[in-house]
mmCIF file of C-alpha atoms in Angstrom:
data_model
loop_
_atom_site.group_PDB
_atom_site.id
_atom_site.type_symbol
_atom_site.label_atom_id
_atom_site.label_comp_id
_atom_site.label_asym_id
_atom_site.label_seq_id
_atom_site.Cartn_x
_atom_site.Cartn_y
_atom_site.Cartn_z
ATOM 1 C CA MET A 3 14.056 -19.876 -39.969
ATOM 2 C CA HIS A 4 17.567 -20.747 -38.813
ATOM 3 C CA TRP A 5 17.790 -22.419 -35.392
ATOM 4 C CA GLN A 6 20.207 -19.772 -34.152
ATOM 5 C CA THR A 7 17.600 -17.094 -34.943
ATOM 6 C CA VAL A 8 14.978 -19.091 -33.045
ATOM 7 C CA HIS A 9 17.319 -19.275 -30.044
ATOM 8 C CA TRP A 10 17.977 -15.530 -30.152
ATOM 9 C CA ILE A 11 14.245 -14.768 -30.205
ATOM 10 C CA ALA A 12 13.278 -17.312 -27.518
ATOM 11 C CA GLY A 13 16.291 -16.472 -25.371
ATOM 12 C CA GLY A 14 15.625 -12.754 -25.702
ATOM 13 C CA ILE A 15 12.034 -13.173 -24.519
ATOM 14 C CA LEU A 16 13.151 -15.256 -21.531
ATOM 15 C CA ALA A 17 16.001 -12.908 -20.649
ATOM 16 C CA LEU A 18 13.686 -9.898 -20.767
ATOM 17 C CA ALA A 19 10.999 -11.655 -18.683
ATOM 18 C CA TRP A 20 13.290 -12.836 -15.881
ATOM 19 C CA PHE A 21 15.724 -9.888 -15.865
ATOM 20 C CA SER A 22 12.932 -7.308 -15.731
ATOM 21 C CA ARG A 23 11.331 -9.147 -12.830
ATOM 22 C CA ILE A 24 14.550 -9.385 -10.798
ATOM 23 C CA VAL A 25 15.175 -5.658 -11.344
ATOM 24 C CA GLU A 26 11.620 -4.859 -10.242
ATOM 25 C CA ALA A 27 11.993 -7.117 -7.212
ATOM 26 C CA ALA A 28 15.363 -5.614 -6.269
ATOM 27 C CA PHE A 29 13.874 -2.120 -6.149
ATOM 28 C CA GLY A 30 10.419 -3.117 -4.902
ATOM 29 C CA MET A 31 10.935 -5.722 -2.194
ATOM 30 C CA PRO A 32 12.790 -3.378 0.203
ATOM 31 C CA HIS A 33 9.583 -1.316 0.365
ATOM 32 C CA VAL A 34 7.579 -4.264 1.736
ATOM 33 C CA ALA A 35 7.557 -3.772 5.516
ATOM 34 C CA ASP A 36 8.860 -6.361 7.977
ATOM 35 C CA ILE A 37 6.812 -6.055 11.153
ATOM 36 C CA ALA A 38 9.233 -8.298 13.038
ATOM 37 C CA ARG A 39 11.631 -5.355 13.123
ATOM 38 C CA PRO A 40 12.072 -3.524 16.471
ATOM 39 C CA GLU A 41 10.167 -0.399 15.412
ATOM 40 C CA TRP A 42 6.924 -2.399 15.218
ATOM 41 C CA ASP A 43 7.272 -3.775 18.738
ATOM 42 C CA ARG A 44 4.628 -1.401 20.027
ATOM 43 C CA ARG A 45 0.914 -0.996 20.576
ATOM 44 C CA PRO A 46 -1.542 0.726 18.232
ATOM 45 C CA ALA A 47 -1.647 4.490 18.750
ATOM 46 C CA THR A 48 -5.437 4.561 19.036
ATOM 47 C CA PRO A 49 -7.001 6.876 21.637
ATOM 48 C CA ASN A 50 -9.356 4.279 23.110
ATOM 49 C CA GLY A 51 -6.851 1.471 23.567
ATOM 50 C CA ASP A 52 -6.288 -1.590 21.408
ATOM 51 C CA PRO A 53 -8.923 -1.934 18.648
ATOM 52 C CA GLY A 54 -11.057 -5.053 18.980
ATOM 53 C CA VAL A 55 -9.966 -8.025 16.861
ATOM 54 C CA SER A 56 -12.043 -11.132 16.163
ATOM 55 C CA ILE A 57 -9.871 -14.098 15.154
ATOM 56 C CA VAL A 58 -11.918 -16.394 12.909
ATOM 57 C CA VAL A 59 -10.757 -20.002 12.588
ATOM 58 C CA PRO A 60 -12.538 -22.606 10.433
ATOM 59 C CA ALA A 61 -11.549 -26.186 11.255
ATOM 60 C CA ARG A 62 -12.508 -29.590 9.894
ATOM 61 C CA ASN A 63 -10.751 -32.713 11.180
ATOM 62 C CA GLU A 64 -7.865 -30.777 12.735
ATOM 63 C CA GLU A 65 -7.406 -32.784 15.932
ATOM 64 C CA GLU A 66 -3.650 -33.015 15.310
ATOM 65 C CA HIS A 67 -3.069 -29.261 15.666
ATOM 66 C CA ILE A 68 -6.121 -27.585 17.133
ATOM 67 C CA ARG A 69 -5.310 -27.835 20.844
ATOM 68 C CA GLU A 70 -1.815 -26.380 20.491
ATOM 69 C CA THR A 71 -2.874 -23.608 18.119
ATOM 70 C CA LEU A 72 -5.787 -22.567 20.343
ATOM 71 C CA ARG A 73 -3.486 -22.369 23.354
ATOM 72 C CA GLN A 74 -1.084 -20.167 21.406
ATOM 73 C CA TRP A 75 -3.872 -17.811 20.361
ATOM 74 C CA LEU A 76 -5.086 -17.620 23.958
ATOM 75 C CA ALA A 77 -1.604 -16.443 24.968
ATOM 76 C CA LEU A 78 -1.410 -13.491 22.566
ATOM 77 C CA ASP A 79 0.038 -10.246 23.929
ATOM 78 C CA TYR A 80 -3.012 -8.179 23.033
ATOM 79 C CA SER A 81 -5.646 -6.702 25.301
ATOM 80 C CA ASN A 82 -8.788 -6.690 23.156
ATOM 81 C CA TYR A 83 -9.513 -9.769 21.101
ATOM 82 C CA GLU A 84 -11.767 -12.792 20.837
ATOM 83 C CA ILE A 85 -11.345 -16.145 19.103
ATOM 84 C CA ILE A 86 -14.262 -17.638 17.193
ATOM 85 C CA VAL A 87 -13.422 -21.163 16.135
ATOM 86 C CA VAL A 88 -15.786 -23.156 13.925
ATOM 87 C CA ASN A 89 -16.036 -26.927 13.998
ATOM 88 C CA ASP A 90 -17.120 -27.537 10.406
ATOM 89 C CA ARG A 91 -18.697 -31.015 10.405
ATOM 90 C CA SER A 92 -15.578 -32.730 11.761
ATOM 91 C CA THR A 93 -15.609 -36.501 12.008
ATOM 92 C CA ASP A 94 -12.685 -36.723 14.441
ATOM 93 C CA ARG A 95 -12.153 -35.213 17.926
ATOM 94 C CA THR A 96 -11.759 -31.616 16.698
ATOM 95 C CA GLY A 97 -15.039 -30.385 18.198
ATOM 96 C CA GLN A 98 -14.448 -32.142 21.504
ATOM 97 C CA ILE A 99 -10.963 -30.641 21.837
ATOM 98 C CA MET A 100 -12.326 -27.179 21.079
ATOM 99 C CA ASP A 101 -14.928 -27.515 23.837
ATOM 100 C CA GLU A 102 -12.294 -28.753 26.293
ATOM 101 C CA VAL A 103 -10.036 -25.761 25.609
ATOM 102 C CA ALA A 104 -13.001 -23.345 25.791
ATOM 103 C CA ALA A 105 -13.873 -24.724 29.232
ATOM 104 C CA SER A 106 -10.330 -24.273 30.554
ATOM 105 C CA SER A 107 -9.260 -21.415 32.801
ATOM 106 C CA GLN A 108 -6.864 -20.186 30.128
ATOM 107 C CA ALA A 109 -9.768 -19.394 27.794
ATOM 108 C CA HIS A 110 -11.359 -17.039 30.383
ATOM 109 C CA GLY A 111 -14.132 -15.918 28.039
ATOM 110 C CA LEU A 112 -11.877 -15.285 25.037
ATOM 111 C CA LEU A 113 -12.875 -18.382 23.086
ATOM 112 C CA LYS A 114 -16.216 -19.055 21.423
ATOM 113 C CA VAL A 115 -16.889 -22.399 19.712
ATOM 114 C CA ILE A 116 -19.428 -22.843 16.918
ATOM 115 C CA HIS A 117 -20.438 -26.323 15.803
ATOM 116 C CA ILE A 118 -21.787 -26.790 12.276
ATOM 117 C CA SER A 119 -23.474 -30.116 11.534
ATOM 118 C CA GLU A 120 -24.945 -29.419 8.072
ATOM 119 C CA LEU A 121 -23.715 -27.448 5.067
ATOM 120 C CA PRO A 122 -26.328 -25.359 3.225
ATOM 121 C CA SER A 123 -26.461 -25.719 -0.556
ATOM 122 C CA GLY A 124 -24.509 -23.176 -2.560
ATOM 123 C CA TRP A 125 -21.649 -22.915 -0.085
ATOM 124 C CA LEU A 126 -18.183 -24.363 0.335
ATOM 125 C CA GLY A 127 -17.614 -25.652 3.847
ATOM 126 C CA LYS A 128 -14.744 -23.271 4.597
ATOM 127 C CA THR A 129 -16.411 -20.102 3.292
ATOM 128 C CA HIS A 130 -19.638 -20.971 5.115
ATOM 129 C CA ALA A 131 -17.716 -21.527 8.364
ATOM 130 C CA MET A 132 -15.967 -18.157 8.075
ATOM 131 C CA TRP A 133 -19.166 -16.347 7.143
ATOM 132 C CA THR A 134 -20.966 -17.934 10.115
ATOM 133 C CA ALA A 135 -18.220 -16.841 12.497
ATOM 134 C CA GLY A 136 -18.168 -13.370 10.970
ATOM 135 C CA GLN A 137 -21.853 -12.982 11.780
ATOM 136 C CA GLN A 138 -21.049 -13.387 15.469
ATOM 137 C CA ALA A 139 -17.817 -11.383 15.522
ATOM 138 C CA SER A 140 -17.737 -8.151 17.516
ATOM 139 C CA GLY A 141 -14.275 -6.799 16.639
ATOM 140 C CA ASP A 142 -13.310 -3.710 14.667
ATOM 141 C CA TRP A 143 -11.039 -6.058 12.730
ATOM 142 C CA LEU A 144 -11.605 -9.608 11.504
ATOM 143 C CA LEU A 145 -8.554 -11.853 11.273
ATOM 144 C CA PHE A 146 -9.167 -14.941 9.140
ATOM 145 C CA THR A 147 -6.625 -17.692 9.702
ATOM 146 C CA ASP A 148 -6.267 -21.477 9.566
ATOM 147 C CA ALA A 149 -6.316 -24.080 12.290
ATOM 148 C CA ASP A 150 -2.707 -25.202 11.706
ATOM 149 C CA VAL A 151 -1.065 -21.751 11.900
ATOM 150 C CA PHE A 152 1.122 -21.018 14.921
ATOM 151 C CA PHE A 153 1.234 -17.451 16.270
ATOM 152 C CA LYS A 154 3.935 -15.866 18.410
ATOM 153 C CA PRO A 155 2.558 -13.779 21.306
ATOM 154 C CA ASP A 156 3.404 -10.398 19.746
ATOM 155 C CA SER A 157 2.215 -11.193 16.201
ATOM 156 C CA LEU A 158 -1.255 -9.684 16.456
ATOM 157 C CA ARG A 159 -0.121 -6.596 18.359
ATOM 158 C CA ARG A 160 2.518 -5.798 15.732
ATOM 159 C CA ALA A 161 0.098 -6.345 12.844
ATOM 160 C CA VAL A 162 -2.550 -4.046 14.319
ATOM 161 C CA ALA A 163 0.077 -1.394 15.139
ATOM 162 C CA TYR A 164 1.244 -1.514 11.530
ATOM 163 C CA ALA A 165 -2.331 -1.342 10.181
ATOM 164 C CA ASP A 166 -3.037 1.660 12.398
ATOM 165 C CA ALA A 167 0.147 3.491 11.358
ATOM 166 C CA GLU A 168 -0.408 2.804 7.652
ATOM 167 C CA ARG A 169 -4.166 3.397 7.765
ATOM 168 C CA ALA A 170 -4.558 0.067 6.012
ATOM 169 C CA ASP A 171 -7.889 -1.643 5.460
ATOM 170 C CA HIS A 172 -6.500 -5.121 4.782
ATOM 171 C CA VAL A 173 -3.208 -6.549 6.040
ATOM 172 C CA VAL A 174 -1.677 -9.816 4.841
ATOM 173 C CA LEU A 175 1.173 -11.255 6.922
ATOM 174 C CA PHE A 176 3.311 -13.806 5.102
ATOM 175 C CA PRO A 177 3.913 -16.933 7.208
ATOM 176 C CA ARG A 178 7.227 -18.660 7.801
ATOM 177 C CA MET A 179 6.978 -22.021 6.045
ATOM 178 C CA ILE A 180 8.164 -24.950 8.166
ATOM 179 C CA MET A 181 9.977 -27.333 5.813
ATOM 180 C CA LYS A 182 11.443 -30.604 7.024
ATOM 181 C CA ARG A 183 12.135 -32.502 3.791
ATOM 182 C CA PRO A 184 14.086 -31.591 0.634
ATOM 183 C CA GLY A 185 10.988 -32.143 -1.503
ATOM 184 C CA GLU A 186 9.063 -29.552 0.493
ATOM 185 C CA LYS A 187 11.866 -27.014 0.098
ATOM 186 C CA MET A 188 12.081 -27.659 -3.635
ATOM 187 C CA MET A 189 8.351 -27.239 -4.253
ATOM 188 C CA ILE A 190 7.843 -24.263 -1.943
ATOM 189 C CA ALA A 191 10.847 -22.486 -3.470
ATOM 190 C CA PHE A 192 9.304 -22.875 -6.914
ATOM 191 C CA PHE A 193 5.914 -21.729 -5.664
ATOM 192 C CA GLN A 194 7.462 -18.631 -4.085
ATOM 193 C CA ALA A 195 9.404 -17.832 -7.273
ATOM 194 C CA LEU A 196 6.221 -18.155 -9.315
ATOM 195 C CA PHE A 197 4.383 -16.022 -6.763
ATOM 196 C CA VAL A 198 6.984 -13.261 -6.986
ATOM 197 C CA PHE A 199 6.828 -13.400 -10.785
ATOM 198 C CA GLY A 200 3.049 -13.286 -11.005
ATOM 199 C CA HIS A 201 1.815 -11.221 -8.050
ATOM 200 C CA ARG A 202 4.536 -8.638 -7.335
ATOM 201 C CA PRO A 203 4.106 -8.111 -3.568
ATOM 202 C CA TRP A 204 5.792 -4.701 -3.817
ATOM 203 C CA LYS A 205 2.938 -3.437 -6.027
ATOM 204 C CA VAL A 206 0.078 -4.434 -3.715
ATOM 205 C CA ALA A 207 0.133 -1.101 -1.845
ATOM 206 C CA ASP A 208 -0.086 0.840 -5.118
ATOM 207 C CA PRO A 209 -3.745 1.774 -5.679
ATOM 208 C CA LYS A 210 -3.095 2.097 -9.433
ATOM 209 C CA ALA A 211 -1.720 -1.445 -9.801
ATOM 210 C CA ARG A 212 -3.934 -4.486 -10.316
ATOM 211 C CA ASP A 213 -1.724 -6.633 -8.066
ATOM 212 C CA HIS A 214 -3.573 -7.893 -5.002
ATOM 213 C CA MET A 215 -2.871 -10.279 -2.152
ATOM 214 C CA GLY A 216 -4.600 -12.678 0.181
ATOM 215 C CA VAL A 217 -3.141 -15.457 2.322
ATOM 216 C CA GLY A 218 -5.247 -17.949 4.247
ATOM 217 C CA ALA A 219 -2.833 -17.943 7.177
ATOM 218 C CA PHE A 220 -3.368 -14.240 7.936
ATOM 219 C CA ASN A 221 -6.036 -12.110 6.254
ATOM 220 C CA MET A 222 -6.855 -9.197 8.592
ATOM 221 C CA VAL A 223 -9.566 -6.839 7.341
ATOM 222 C CA ARG A 224 -11.508 -3.967 8.876
ATOM 223 C CA ARG A 225 -15.050 -5.007 9.738
ATOM 224 C CA SER A 226 -16.517 -2.091 7.798
ATOM 225 C CA VAL A 227 -14.534 -3.094 4.692
ATOM 226 C CA TYR A 228 -15.500 -6.745 5.043
ATOM 227 C CA ASP A 229 -19.161 -5.724 5.094
ATOM 228 C CA ALA A 230 -18.681 -3.293 2.189
ATOM 229 C CA VAL A 231 -17.330 -6.005 -0.167
ATOM 230 C CA GLY A 232 -20.232 -8.338 0.595
ATOM 231 C CA THR A 233 -18.703 -10.497 3.371
ATOM 232 C CA TYR A 234 -17.888 -14.131 2.646
ATOM 233 C CA ARG A 235 -21.360 -14.486 1.160
ATOM 234 C CA ALA A 236 -19.893 -12.930 -1.998
ATOM 235 C CA LEU A 237 -17.220 -15.674 -2.063
ATOM 236 C CA ARG A 238 -19.360 -18.604 -0.987
ATOM 237 C CA MET A 239 -18.292 -20.945 -3.833
ATOM 238 C CA GLU A 240 -14.714 -19.683 -4.245
ATOM 239 C CA VAL A 241 -12.053 -22.377 -3.801
ATOM 240 C CA LEU A 242 -9.397 -19.639 -3.716
ATOM 241 C CA ASP A 243 -11.255 -17.660 -1.077
ATOM 242 C CA ASP A 244 -8.146 -16.101 0.495
ATOM 243 C CA MET A 245 -6.783 -14.592 -2.725
ATOM 244 C CA LYS A 246 -10.259 -13.634 -3.934
ATOM 245 C CA LEU A 247 -10.943 -11.790 -0.670
ATOM 246 C CA GLY A 248 -7.810 -9.767 -1.376
ATOM 247 C CA LYS A 249 -8.940 -9.199 -4.951
ATOM 248 C CA VAL A 250 -12.395 -7.842 -4.111
ATOM 249 C CA ILE A 251 -10.927 -5.600 -1.392
ATOM 250 C CA LYS A 252 -8.296 -4.156 -3.764
ATOM 251 C CA ASN A 253 -10.768 -3.758 -6.629
ATOM 252 C CA ALA A 254 -13.132 -1.877 -4.317
ATOM 253 C CA GLY A 255 -10.427 0.751 -3.770
ATOM 254 C CA PHE A 256 -9.486 -0.027 -0.166
ATOM 255 C CA ALA A 257 -5.929 0.219 1.163
ATOM 256 C CA GLN A 258 -4.214 -3.152 1.025
ATOM 257 C CA ARG A 259 -0.817 -4.050 2.475
ATOM 258 C CA ASN A 260 1.261 -7.223 2.660
ATOM 259 C CA VAL A 261 4.122 -7.557 5.120
ATOM 260 C CA PHE A 262 6.889 -9.894 6.153
ATOM 261 C CA GLY A 263 7.207 -11.037 9.748
ATOM 262 C CA GLU A 264 9.960 -13.662 9.959
ATOM 263 C CA ASP A 265 8.454 -16.350 12.244
ATOM 264 C CA LEU A 266 5.660 -14.258 13.809
ATOM 265 C CA ILE A 267 3.337 -16.836 12.271
ATOM 266 C CA SER A 268 4.362 -20.195 10.870
ATOM 267 C CA LEU A 269 2.913 -23.377 9.456
ATOM 268 C CA ARG A 270 3.892 -26.598 7.776
ATOM 269 C CA TRP A 271 2.023 -26.594 4.499
ATOM 270 C CA ALA A 272 2.478 -30.262 3.593
ATOM 271 C CA LYS A 273 4.675 -33.298 4.144
ATOM 272 C CA GLY A 274 7.011 -33.940 1.241
ATOM 273 C CA ALA A 275 6.872 -32.930 -2.412
ATOM 274 C CA PHE A 276 3.858 -35.095 -3.172
ATOM 275 C CA GLY A 277 2.052 -33.745 -0.128
ATOM 276 C CA ILE A 278 2.215 -30.367 -1.856
ATOM 277 C CA VAL A 279 1.093 -31.991 -5.113
ATOM 278 C CA ASN A 280 -1.972 -33.365 -3.325
ATOM 279 C CA ASN A 281 -2.718 -30.051 -1.575
ATOM 280 C CA LEU A 282 -2.623 -28.052 -4.791
ATOM 281 C CA THR A 283 -4.584 -30.482 -6.931
ATOM 282 C CA LYS A 284 -7.902 -29.008 -5.800
ATOM 283 C CA ASN A 285 -6.687 -25.426 -6.390
ATOM 284 C CA PHE A 286 -4.992 -25.099 -9.739
ATOM 285 C CA PHE A 287 -7.907 -25.740 -12.075
ATOM 286 C CA ALA A 288 -9.818 -23.158 -10.027
ATOM 287 C CA VAL A 289 -6.957 -20.676 -10.516
ATOM 288 C CA LEU A 290 -7.637 -20.980 -14.245
ATOM 289 C CA SER A 291 -11.403 -20.565 -13.855
ATOM 290 C CA PHE A 292 -12.034 -24.265 -14.598
ATOM 291 C CA GLN A 293 -11.205 -23.741 -18.301
ATOM 292 C CA TRP A 294 -9.296 -26.545 -20.007
ATOM 293 C CA TRP A 295 -7.839 -24.360 -22.779
ATOM 294 C CA ARG A 296 -6.398 -21.908 -20.263
ATOM 295 C CA THR A 297 -4.896 -24.813 -18.357
ATOM 296 C CA VAL A 298 -3.223 -26.237 -21.472
ATOM 297 C CA ALA A 299 -1.932 -22.792 -22.446
ATOM 298 C CA THR A 300 -0.607 -22.233 -18.919
ATOM 299 C CA ILE A 301 1.224 -25.563 -18.944
ATOM 300 C CA VAL A 302 2.913 -24.599 -22.222
ATOM 301 C CA GLY A 303 3.743 -21.123 -20.897
ATOM 302 C CA LEU A 304 5.016 -22.494 -17.601
ATOM 303 C CA GLY A 305 7.282 -24.922 -19.414
ATOM 304 C CA PHE A 306 8.651 -22.255 -21.762
ATOM 305 C CA LEU A 307 9.273 -19.726 -18.998
ATOM 306 C CA ASN A 308 10.868 -22.106 -16.502
ATOM 307 C CA LEU A 309 12.416 -24.928 -18.551
ATOM 308 C CA GLY A 310 13.354 -22.766 -21.533
ATOM 309 C CA PRO A 311 16.450 -21.149 -19.985
ATOM 310 C CA PHE A 312 17.893 -24.516 -18.938
ATOM 311 C CA LEU A 313 17.177 -26.199 -22.279
ATOM 312 C CA GLY A 314 18.346 -23.163 -24.239
ATOM 313 C CA VAL A 315 21.770 -23.030 -22.617
ATOM 314 C CA TYR A 316 22.203 -26.724 -23.448
ATOM 315 C CA LEU A 317 20.869 -26.643 -27.019
ATOM 316 C CA ALA A 318 22.082 -23.267 -28.288
ATOM 317 C CA HIS A 319 25.606 -22.593 -29.505
ATOM 318 C CA GLY A 320 28.013 -19.721 -29.179
ATOM 319 C CA TRP A 321 26.622 -16.268 -28.478
ATOM 320 C CA ALA A 322 23.040 -17.535 -28.729
ATOM 321 C CA ARG A 323 23.522 -18.902 -25.226
ATOM 322 C CA VAL A 324 23.908 -15.401 -23.783
ATOM 323 C CA PRO A 325 20.205 -14.471 -23.413
ATOM 324 C CA TYR A 326 19.457 -17.865 -21.882
ATOM 325 C CA SER A 327 22.318 -17.317 -19.439
ATOM 326 C CA ILE A 328 20.894 -13.902 -18.476
ATOM 327 C CA ALA A 329 17.553 -15.569 -17.755
ATOM 328 C CA LEU A 330 19.236 -18.265 -15.648
ATOM 329 C CA VAL A 331 21.295 -15.768 -13.649
ATOM 330 C CA SER A 332 18.166 -13.689 -13.006
ATOM 331 C CA LEU A 333 16.279 -16.785 -11.843
ATOM 332 C CA PHE A 334 19.163 -17.748 -9.565
ATOM 333 C CA LEU A 335 19.130 -14.241 -8.046
ATOM 334 C CA ILE A 336 15.436 -14.674 -7.264
ATOM 335 C CA TYR A 337 16.280 -17.901 -5.412
ATOM 336 C CA TYR A 338 19.117 -16.106 -3.640
ATOM 337 C CA GLY A 339 16.810 -13.279 -2.607
ATOM 338 C CA MET A 340 14.197 -15.720 -1.318
ATOM 339 C CA SER A 341 16.817 -17.557 0.736
ATOM 340 C CA VAL A 342 17.251 -14.426 2.873
ATOM 341 C CA ARG A 343 13.686 -14.858 4.232
ATOM 342 C CA SER A 344 13.189 -18.613 4.047
ATOM 343 C CA ALA A 345 14.947 -21.834 4.939
ATOM 344 C CA VAL A 346 15.512 -22.750 1.279
ATOM 345 C CA PRO A 347 19.208 -22.468 0.289
ATOM 346 C CA PRO A 348 19.837 -20.787 -3.078
ATOM 347 C CA TYR A 349 21.299 -23.986 -4.566
ATOM 348 C CA TYR A 350 17.747 -25.349 -4.822
ATOM 349 C CA PHE A 351 17.775 -23.316 -8.032
ATOM 350 C CA PHE A 352 19.347 -26.377 -9.664
ATOM 351 C CA LEU A 353 16.180 -28.369 -8.903
ATOM 352 C CA HIS A 354 14.009 -25.766 -10.617
ATOM 353 C CA PRO A 355 13.446 -27.990 -13.697
ATOM 354 C CA VAL A 356 12.234 -30.809 -11.435
ATOM 355 C CA SER A 357 9.815 -28.612 -9.512
ATOM 356 C CA THR A 358 8.622 -27.038 -12.780
ATOM 357 C CA SER A 359 7.800 -30.490 -14.150
ATOM 358 C CA LEU A 360 5.897 -31.361 -10.977
ATOM 359 C CA PHE A 361 3.891 -28.134 -11.137
ATOM 360 C CA MET A 362 3.004 -28.839 -14.760
ATOM 361 C CA TYR A 363 1.865 -32.263 -13.588
ATOM 362 C CA ILE A 364 -0.239 -30.627 -10.826
ATOM 363 C CA LEU A 365 -2.024 -28.522 -13.432
ATOM 364 C CA LEU A 366 -2.806 -31.563 -15.553
ATOM 365 C CA ARG A 367 -3.819 -33.601 -12.513
ATOM 366 C CA SER A 368 -6.062 -30.840 -11.180
ATOM 367 C CA MET A 369 -7.819 -30.439 -14.534
ATOM 368 C CA PHE A 370 -8.201 -34.193 -15.088
ATOM 369 C CA TYR A 371 -9.519 -34.945 -11.587
ATOM 370 C CA THR A 372 -11.990 -32.054 -11.657
ATOM 371 C CA LEU A 373 -13.361 -32.935 -15.080
ATOM 372 C CA TRP A 374 -13.421 -36.684 -14.345
ATOM 373 C CA ASN A 375 -15.269 -36.178 -11.052
ATOM 374 C CA ASP A 376 -17.389 -33.318 -12.437
ATOM 375 C CA GLY A 377 -16.307 -31.263 -9.443
ATOM 376 C CA ILE A 378 -13.817 -31.265 -6.593
ATOM 377 C CA VAL A 379 -13.729 -33.247 -3.382
ATOM 378 C CA TRP A 380 -12.483 -31.096 -0.503
ATOM 379 C CA ARG A 381 -12.267 -32.366 3.048
ATOM 380 C CA GLY A 382 -14.722 -35.153 2.321
ATOM 381 C CA THR A 383 -17.363 -33.003 0.587
ATOM 382 C CA LYS A 384 -17.977 -32.998 -3.170
ATOM 383 C CA TYR A 385 -18.743 -29.672 -4.866
ATOM 384 C CA PRO A 386 -20.231 -29.919 -8.403
ATOM 385 C CA LEU A 387 -18.331 -28.230 -11.222
ATOM 386 C CA ASP A 388 -21.352 -26.281 -12.469
ATOM 387 C CA GLU A 389 -21.819 -24.671 -9.068
ATOM 388 C CA LEU A 390 -18.109 -23.869 -8.774
ATOM 389 C CA ARG A 391 -18.131 -22.160 -12.170
ATOM 390 C CA LYS A 392 -21.233 -20.149 -11.316
ATOM 391 C CA GLY A 393 -19.666 -19.038 -8.026
ATOM 392 C CA LEU A 394 -16.429 -17.685 -9.535
ATOM 393 C CA VAL A 395 -15.636 -14.084 -8.632
#
C-alpha cells in the first residue's frame, strides 16, 4: 500500500475522531450548568428548610492541609450540615489537629472526629474510612470529599439548591485546579482533554447514555441512593472509588449531574509534572482492570490518537496533510475551550506531544510497579493484586 494512502486512512480516522468530539463538545458543554452563576445564589426550595448534609472526609497524614480545610468547612453558609472527618491510621499530627479543631468554639457541635487504628482485611483504607463515616452520618445527603479541597462559603448551598431544582440524586462539582508550575499545567491540560474525549460530561445527565461521572473532590449523593447501590461496602477494594461510585449510581438508573463552579471548590492536585506522574501511577493500571494486554493496547491507541496528528503533518506530503491538520485544529480548539474555565493558556497545545509521552510512561510505570510488587502501595499500605482484581466493580 502506498504511503500516501496510509496517510489518508490514518489522517481520516484522526480527523473524524477529534473533529466529531469538538463538535459534540461545542453543542454539549453549554448545557452543563455552572452553579457559580448568579441564579444559583439561593437556598434550596424545600418546605422544611435546608436538607441535612453530612460532609464525609477521609484523611491519612494530611497535617499540612487539614486545619485550614476544616476551618473553611466550619464556615460554610449553610444551616443544616455536619462534618464527619476520619483519621485513617495517620502517623503524623493529623488526628491531633482534628481533635484540636473539634474542641474549638468554631466547631460548635458541627464536627465529629473518628479515629481508625486498624484496617480490616478486604478493604482499602480510603473506602473503609468513608464507609465508617457513612454509618454515622445523619444527613439526607452525603458529600464525599478530600482533606485537601478548599470550599468557598456558598459552595454547598449552591450545590444543594441545584440538586433540589434538578431533582438530582448525585451531583459532581468540578474543582478549580490550582497550578503553580508549567509542568502541572501541561499535564492537567492533557488529562482534561483526555477526560473530555473519553467521558463526555455533557452526556452524563442523559439516562440513555453510558457516560457517568465521579470526582473525589465533590461527590454528593442522596442517602437513600447511597444505600440503594450498596454503600461503600460495594466498592471496598476499588482504587477508583470516586468514578466507580458514579458508575454504579448511573447504572442503577438514578439521576446524575455534573456541574462547573469556577472556584467554589479548589485544590492543588500535585507539585510539578512528575508529582502528577507519581499520583497517577497507582491509578492507571486499575483503570484498565489490571490487565496487561489492555494496558499495552491503550498505550498504542493513546500514541496514535494524540501523537498521530503531529507526526502526520510532518511526515505526509501535499493534500495528505489535510486530515491531520483538521485533527490538530480540533485538538487546539479543545485546548482553547478548556482555557475558558482553567488557568491553562491555549498555547499549551504545543506541549501536547510531551504530555502524551509522559502519560504513556505513566501507563507503563503503573503496570510495571503493580506487577513487580504484586499489588499497589497506597499511603503506606500494600494491597495485594489478587484482592484488587476480585474487588473490581
